[in-house]
Amino acid sequence: DQQVKQNSPSLSVQEGRISILNCDYTNSMFDYFLWYKKYPAEGPTFLISISSIKDKNEDGRFTVFLNKSAKHLSLHIVPSQPGDSAVYFCAASASGNSGYALNFGKGTSLLVTP
Amino acid sequence: GAGVSQSPSNKVTEKGKDVELRCDPISGHTALYWYRQSLGQGLEFLIYFQGNSAPDKSGLPSDRFSAERTGGSVSTLTIQRTQQEDSAVYLCASRLGVDTQYFGPGTRLTVL
């Protein structure tokens, strides 16, 4: 049962434009959300996170927005760069559940074209 | 090294054989997790270790899977009598406190 869903398997964006990656979740107990970036043959790399007590967190070119009522979060990358091309995974965890074990979406493959 | 390391990076085995996958977490990280990513899927939680407490095995798919963590550091994931559906990338992550999980590069397991 997929509790975290990324409905867009792929996304193509021009360099300099905004990339918006979306994620939906079904478990209302989730209280911590993360985005990971993954290159081929490498492990996921932490990108940015947000606690359920916030609705926005910003780190440089990356901003994560959380809409708890809609059980939706999104990652904005502005401006997009070719080096951002990778698979992006949305993940969520619940306090006290298997030590904050992460529930992952299936990922969105982002391609940033020059 | 500064990050999580895993070995081997690739493992090809025959159906029915046992395999052992190793994870060296970041020094000082008390929490360790195993996940796997099957083709076209997201990462799936397998097992969680916290300090010297009994592990949380709730994600293990069958009793052919087991893991141990010696001395609160290195962990080994063992799959007995491997099946073709066990083919996946097995990822280890470690965490300090309530901070973010940091992942290793993974072991790609192929069961023929």
Short mmCIF file of C-alpha atoms in Angstrom, two decimals:
data_model
loop_
_atom_site.label_atom_id
_atom_site.label_comp_id
_atom_site.label_asym_id
_atom_site.label_seq_id
_atom_site.Cartn_x
_atom_site.Cartn_y
_atom_site.Cartn_z
CA ASP A 1 0.00 0.00 0.00
CA GLN A 2 1.74 3.12 -1.29
CA GLN A 3 1.38 5.81 1.37
CA VAL A 4 3.54 8.32 -0.49
CA LYS A 5 2.79 8.96 -4.14
CA GLN A 6 4.64 10.79 -6.84
CA ASN A 7 2.29 10.73 -9.78
CA SER A 8 4.67 12.19 -12.34
CA PRO A 9 7.37 9.67 -13.27
CA SER A 10 9.25 12.27 -15.28
CA LEU A 11 9.55 16.01 -15.82
CA SER A 12 11.51 18.04 -18.35
CA VAL A 13 12.34 21.70 -17.72
CA GLN A 14 14.49 24.25 -19.48
CA GLU A 15 17.55 25.60 -17.74
CA GLY A 16 16.75 28.76 -15.76
CA ARG A 17 13.06 27.92 -15.39
CA ILE A 18 11.28 26.64 -12.31
CA SER A 19 10.97 22.92 -11.64
CA ILE A 20 8.00 21.84 -9.54
CA LEU A 21 7.90 18.28 -8.24
CA ASN A 22 4.77 17.09 -6.49
CA CYS A 23 4.07 14.52 -3.84
CA ASP A 24 0.89 13.30 -2.13
CA TYR A 25 0.54 11.20 1.00
CA THR A 26 -2.29 9.32 2.63
CA ASN A 27 -1.14 8.77 6.22
CA SER A 28 -2.20 11.66 8.48
CA MET A 29 0.31 10.48 11.11
CA PHE A 30 3.25 11.57 8.98
CA ASP A 31 4.90 14.57 10.62
CA TYR A 32 8.25 14.90 8.85
CA PHE A 33 8.82 15.12 5.13
CA LEU A 34 12.01 14.99 3.10
CA TRP A 35 13.20 15.21 -0.46
CA TYR A 36 16.13 13.13 -1.65
CA LYS A 37 18.00 13.39 -4.93
CA LYS A 38 19.49 10.32 -6.56
CA TYR A 39 21.99 9.93 -9.36
CA PRO A 40 22.44 6.57 -11.11
CA ALA A 41 24.55 4.05 -9.17
CA GLU A 42 24.59 6.28 -6.09
CA GLY A 43 22.59 6.30 -2.89
CA PRO A 44 19.94 8.97 -2.29
CA THR A 45 21.31 12.32 -1.12
CA PHE A 46 19.34 14.43 1.33
CA LEU A 47 18.12 17.67 -0.20
CA ILE A 48 15.64 19.42 2.07
CA SER A 49 13.09 18.62 4.75
CA ILE A 50 10.05 20.11 6.45
CA SER A 51 8.31 19.45 9.71
CA SER A 52 4.53 19.26 9.82
CA ILE A 53 4.42 22.37 12.02
CA LYS A 54 5.63 24.44 9.09
CA ASP A 55 4.24 25.08 5.64
CA LYS A 56 7.40 26.24 3.91
CA ASN A 57 11.13 25.66 4.13
CA GLU A 58 13.68 27.27 1.90
CA ASP A 59 17.33 26.45 1.26
CA GLY A 60 18.98 28.34 -1.54
CA ARG A 61 17.38 27.39 -4.84
CA PHE A 62 15.21 24.74 -3.18
CA THR A 63 11.90 25.36 -1.43
CA VAL A 64 9.52 22.77 -0.06
CA PHE A 65 5.86 23.61 0.51
CA LEU A 66 3.57 21.55 2.71
CA ASN A 67 -0.22 21.62 2.55
CA LYS A 68 -1.39 19.40 5.39
CA SER A 69 -5.08 19.73 4.68
CA ALA A 70 -4.52 18.47 1.14
CA LYS A 71 -1.83 15.99 2.23
CA HIS A 72 0.37 17.42 -0.47
CA LEU A 73 3.89 18.72 -0.68
CA SER A 74 5.94 20.12 -3.49
CA LEU A 75 9.56 20.89 -4.20
CA HIS A 76 10.41 24.02 -6.17
CA ILE A 77 13.81 24.45 -7.78
CA VAL A 78 14.54 27.96 -9.00
CA PRO A 79 16.41 28.47 -11.25
CA SER A 80 16.83 24.94 -12.56
CA GLN A 81 20.30 23.90 -13.66
CA PRO A 82 21.45 20.96 -15.83
CA GLY A 83 23.19 19.49 -12.76
CA ASP A 84 19.80 19.16 -11.11
CA SER A 85 18.95 16.37 -13.53
CA ALA A 86 18.37 13.33 -11.31
CA VAL A 87 15.61 11.26 -9.76
CA TYR A 88 13.88 13.02 -6.87
CA PHE A 89 12.26 11.00 -4.12
CA CYS A 90 9.69 12.31 -1.69
CA ALA A 91 9.75 10.62 1.73
CA ALA A 92 7.73 10.86 4.92
CA SER A 93 7.99 9.55 8.45
CA ALA A 94 5.87 9.40 11.60
CA SER A 95 7.20 9.98 15.11
CA GLY A 96 7.66 6.72 16.96
CA ASN A 97 7.06 4.59 13.90
CA SER A 98 10.03 2.23 13.38
CA GLY A 99 12.43 4.94 14.46
CA TYR A 100 11.34 7.44 11.83
CA ALA A 101 11.68 4.87 9.06
CA LEU A 102 11.02 6.59 5.78
CA ASN A 103 8.16 5.87 3.41
CA PHE A 104 9.21 6.74 -0.12
CA GLY A 105 7.41 7.60 -3.30
CA LYS A 106 8.51 5.96 -6.56
CA GLY A 107 10.43 9.04 -7.64
CA THR A 108 10.27 11.66 -10.38
CA SER A 109 13.01 11.80 -12.97
CA LEU A 110 13.88 15.44 -13.65
CA LEU A 111 15.68 16.44 -16.82
CA VAL A 112 16.92 20.02 -17.09
CA THR A 113 17.81 20.88 -20.65
CA PRO A 114 20.23 23.66 -21.64
CA GLY B 1 35.43 7.75 5.44
CA ALA B 2 32.86 10.37 6.25
CA GLY B 3 29.85 8.68 4.70
CA VAL B 4 27.97 5.40 4.87
CA SER B 5 29.76 2.63 3.00
CA GLN B 6 28.37 -0.64 1.70
CA SER B 7 29.93 -3.75 0.27
CA PRO B 8 29.91 -5.33 -2.17
CA SER B 9 28.70 -2.77 -4.67
CA ASN B 10 27.39 -5.55 -6.91
CA LYS B 11 26.51 -9.15 -6.17
CA VAL B 12 25.37 -11.77 -8.64
CA THR B 13 24.21 -15.05 -7.17
CA GLU B 14 22.30 -18.15 -8.15
CA LYS B 15 18.82 -18.85 -6.95
CA GLY B 16 18.89 -20.78 -3.66
CA LYS B 17 22.24 -19.45 -2.47
CA ASP B 18 22.70 -17.31 0.65
CA VAL B 19 24.13 -13.78 0.45
CA GLU B 20 25.51 -11.32 2.99
CA LEU B 21 25.49 -7.59 2.48
CA ARG B 22 27.54 -5.26 4.68
CA CYS B 23 26.97 -1.71 5.88
CA ASP B 24 29.39 0.59 7.70
CA PRO B 25 27.40 3.54 9.07
CA ILE B 26 28.71 7.01 9.77
CA SER B 27 30.81 6.91 12.92
CA GLY B 28 28.76 7.80 15.98
CA HIS B 29 25.38 7.37 14.32
CA THR B 30 23.21 5.34 16.64
CA ALA B 31 20.39 4.48 14.25
CA LEU B 32 20.81 2.23 11.21
CA TYR B 33 18.27 1.26 8.57
CA TRP B 34 18.10 -1.16 5.67
CA TYR B 35 15.92 -0.42 2.66
CA ARG B 36 15.61 -1.98 -0.76
CA GLN B 37 14.62 -0.58 -4.11
CA SER B 38 13.19 -3.00 -6.61
CA LEU B 39 13.01 -2.07 -10.28
CA GLY B 40 10.57 0.79 -10.86
CA GLN B 41 9.70 1.07 -7.19
CA GLY B 42 10.43 3.46 -4.39
CA LEU B 43 12.60 2.52 -1.45
CA GLU B 44 11.02 -0.03 0.86
CA PHE B 45 11.89 -0.13 4.58
CA LEU B 46 13.25 -3.46 5.81
CA ILE B 47 14.71 -3.20 9.32
CA TYR B 48 15.82 -0.60 11.89
CA PHE B 49 18.46 -0.73 14.63
CA GLN B 50 18.73 1.81 17.45
CA GLY B 51 21.69 1.48 19.79
CA ASN B 52 21.56 -1.79 21.71
CA SER B 53 17.78 -2.14 21.52
CA ALA B 54 16.11 -5.06 19.79
CA PRO B 55 15.75 -4.28 16.07
CA ASP B 56 12.46 -3.35 14.46
CA LYS B 57 12.01 -6.08 11.84
CA SER B 58 8.54 -5.05 10.73
CA GLY B 59 9.59 -4.42 7.13
CA LEU B 60 11.32 -7.72 6.43
CA PRO B 61 9.43 -9.48 3.58
CA SER B 62 10.03 -13.05 4.75
CA ASP B 63 11.90 -15.13 7.32
CA ARG B 64 14.64 -15.68 4.74
CA PHE B 65 15.79 -12.16 5.56
CA SER B 66 17.73 -11.35 8.74
CA ALA B 67 20.11 -8.68 9.90
CA GLU B 68 22.43 -8.05 12.76
CA ARG B 69 24.42 -5.14 14.00
CA THR B 70 27.60 -5.91 15.91
CA GLY B 71 28.97 -3.56 18.53
CA GLY B 72 26.46 -0.89 17.59
CA SER B 73 28.29 -0.19 14.35
CA VAL B 74 28.66 -2.48 11.32
CA SER B 75 25.54 -4.25 10.11
CA THR B 76 25.08 -7.34 7.95
CA LEU B 77 21.90 -8.16 6.03
CA THR B 78 21.61 -11.85 5.21
CA ILE B 79 19.24 -13.33 2.64
CA GLN B 80 18.94 -17.10 2.74
CA ARG B 81 17.88 -19.26 -0.19
CA THR B 82 17.69 -16.27 -2.51
CA GLN B 83 14.85 -15.99 -5.01
CA GLN B 84 14.68 -14.00 -8.24
CA GLU B 85 12.25 -11.53 -6.65
CA ASP B 86 15.00 -10.63 -4.16
CA SER B 87 16.87 -8.88 -6.98
CA ALA B 88 17.04 -5.21 -6.01
CA VAL B 89 19.35 -2.48 -4.78
CA TYR B 90 19.81 -2.80 -1.04
CA LEU B 91 20.48 0.52 0.68
CA CYS B 92 21.72 1.22 4.17
CA ALA B 93 21.21 4.51 6.00
CA SER B 94 22.33 5.86 9.35
CA ARG B 95 21.06 8.66 11.54
CA LEU B 96 22.16 10.55 14.64
CA GLY B 97 19.44 11.67 17.02
CA VAL B 98 16.37 12.84 15.14
CA ASP B 99 18.42 14.18 12.26
CA THR B 100 18.21 13.18 8.62
CA GLN B 101 19.04 9.71 7.37
CA TYR B 102 22.19 9.47 5.27
CA PHE B 103 22.38 6.74 2.70
CA GLY B 104 25.17 4.57 1.40
CA PRO B 105 25.68 3.85 -2.32
CA GLY B 106 23.82 0.56 -2.12
CA THR B 107 24.47 -3.04 -3.15
CA ARG B 108 22.91 -4.19 -6.40
CA LEU B 109 21.84 -7.81 -5.96
CA THR B 110 21.02 -9.92 -8.97
CA VAL B 111 19.62 -13.41 -8.44
CA LEU B 112 19.84 -15.57 -11.54
#
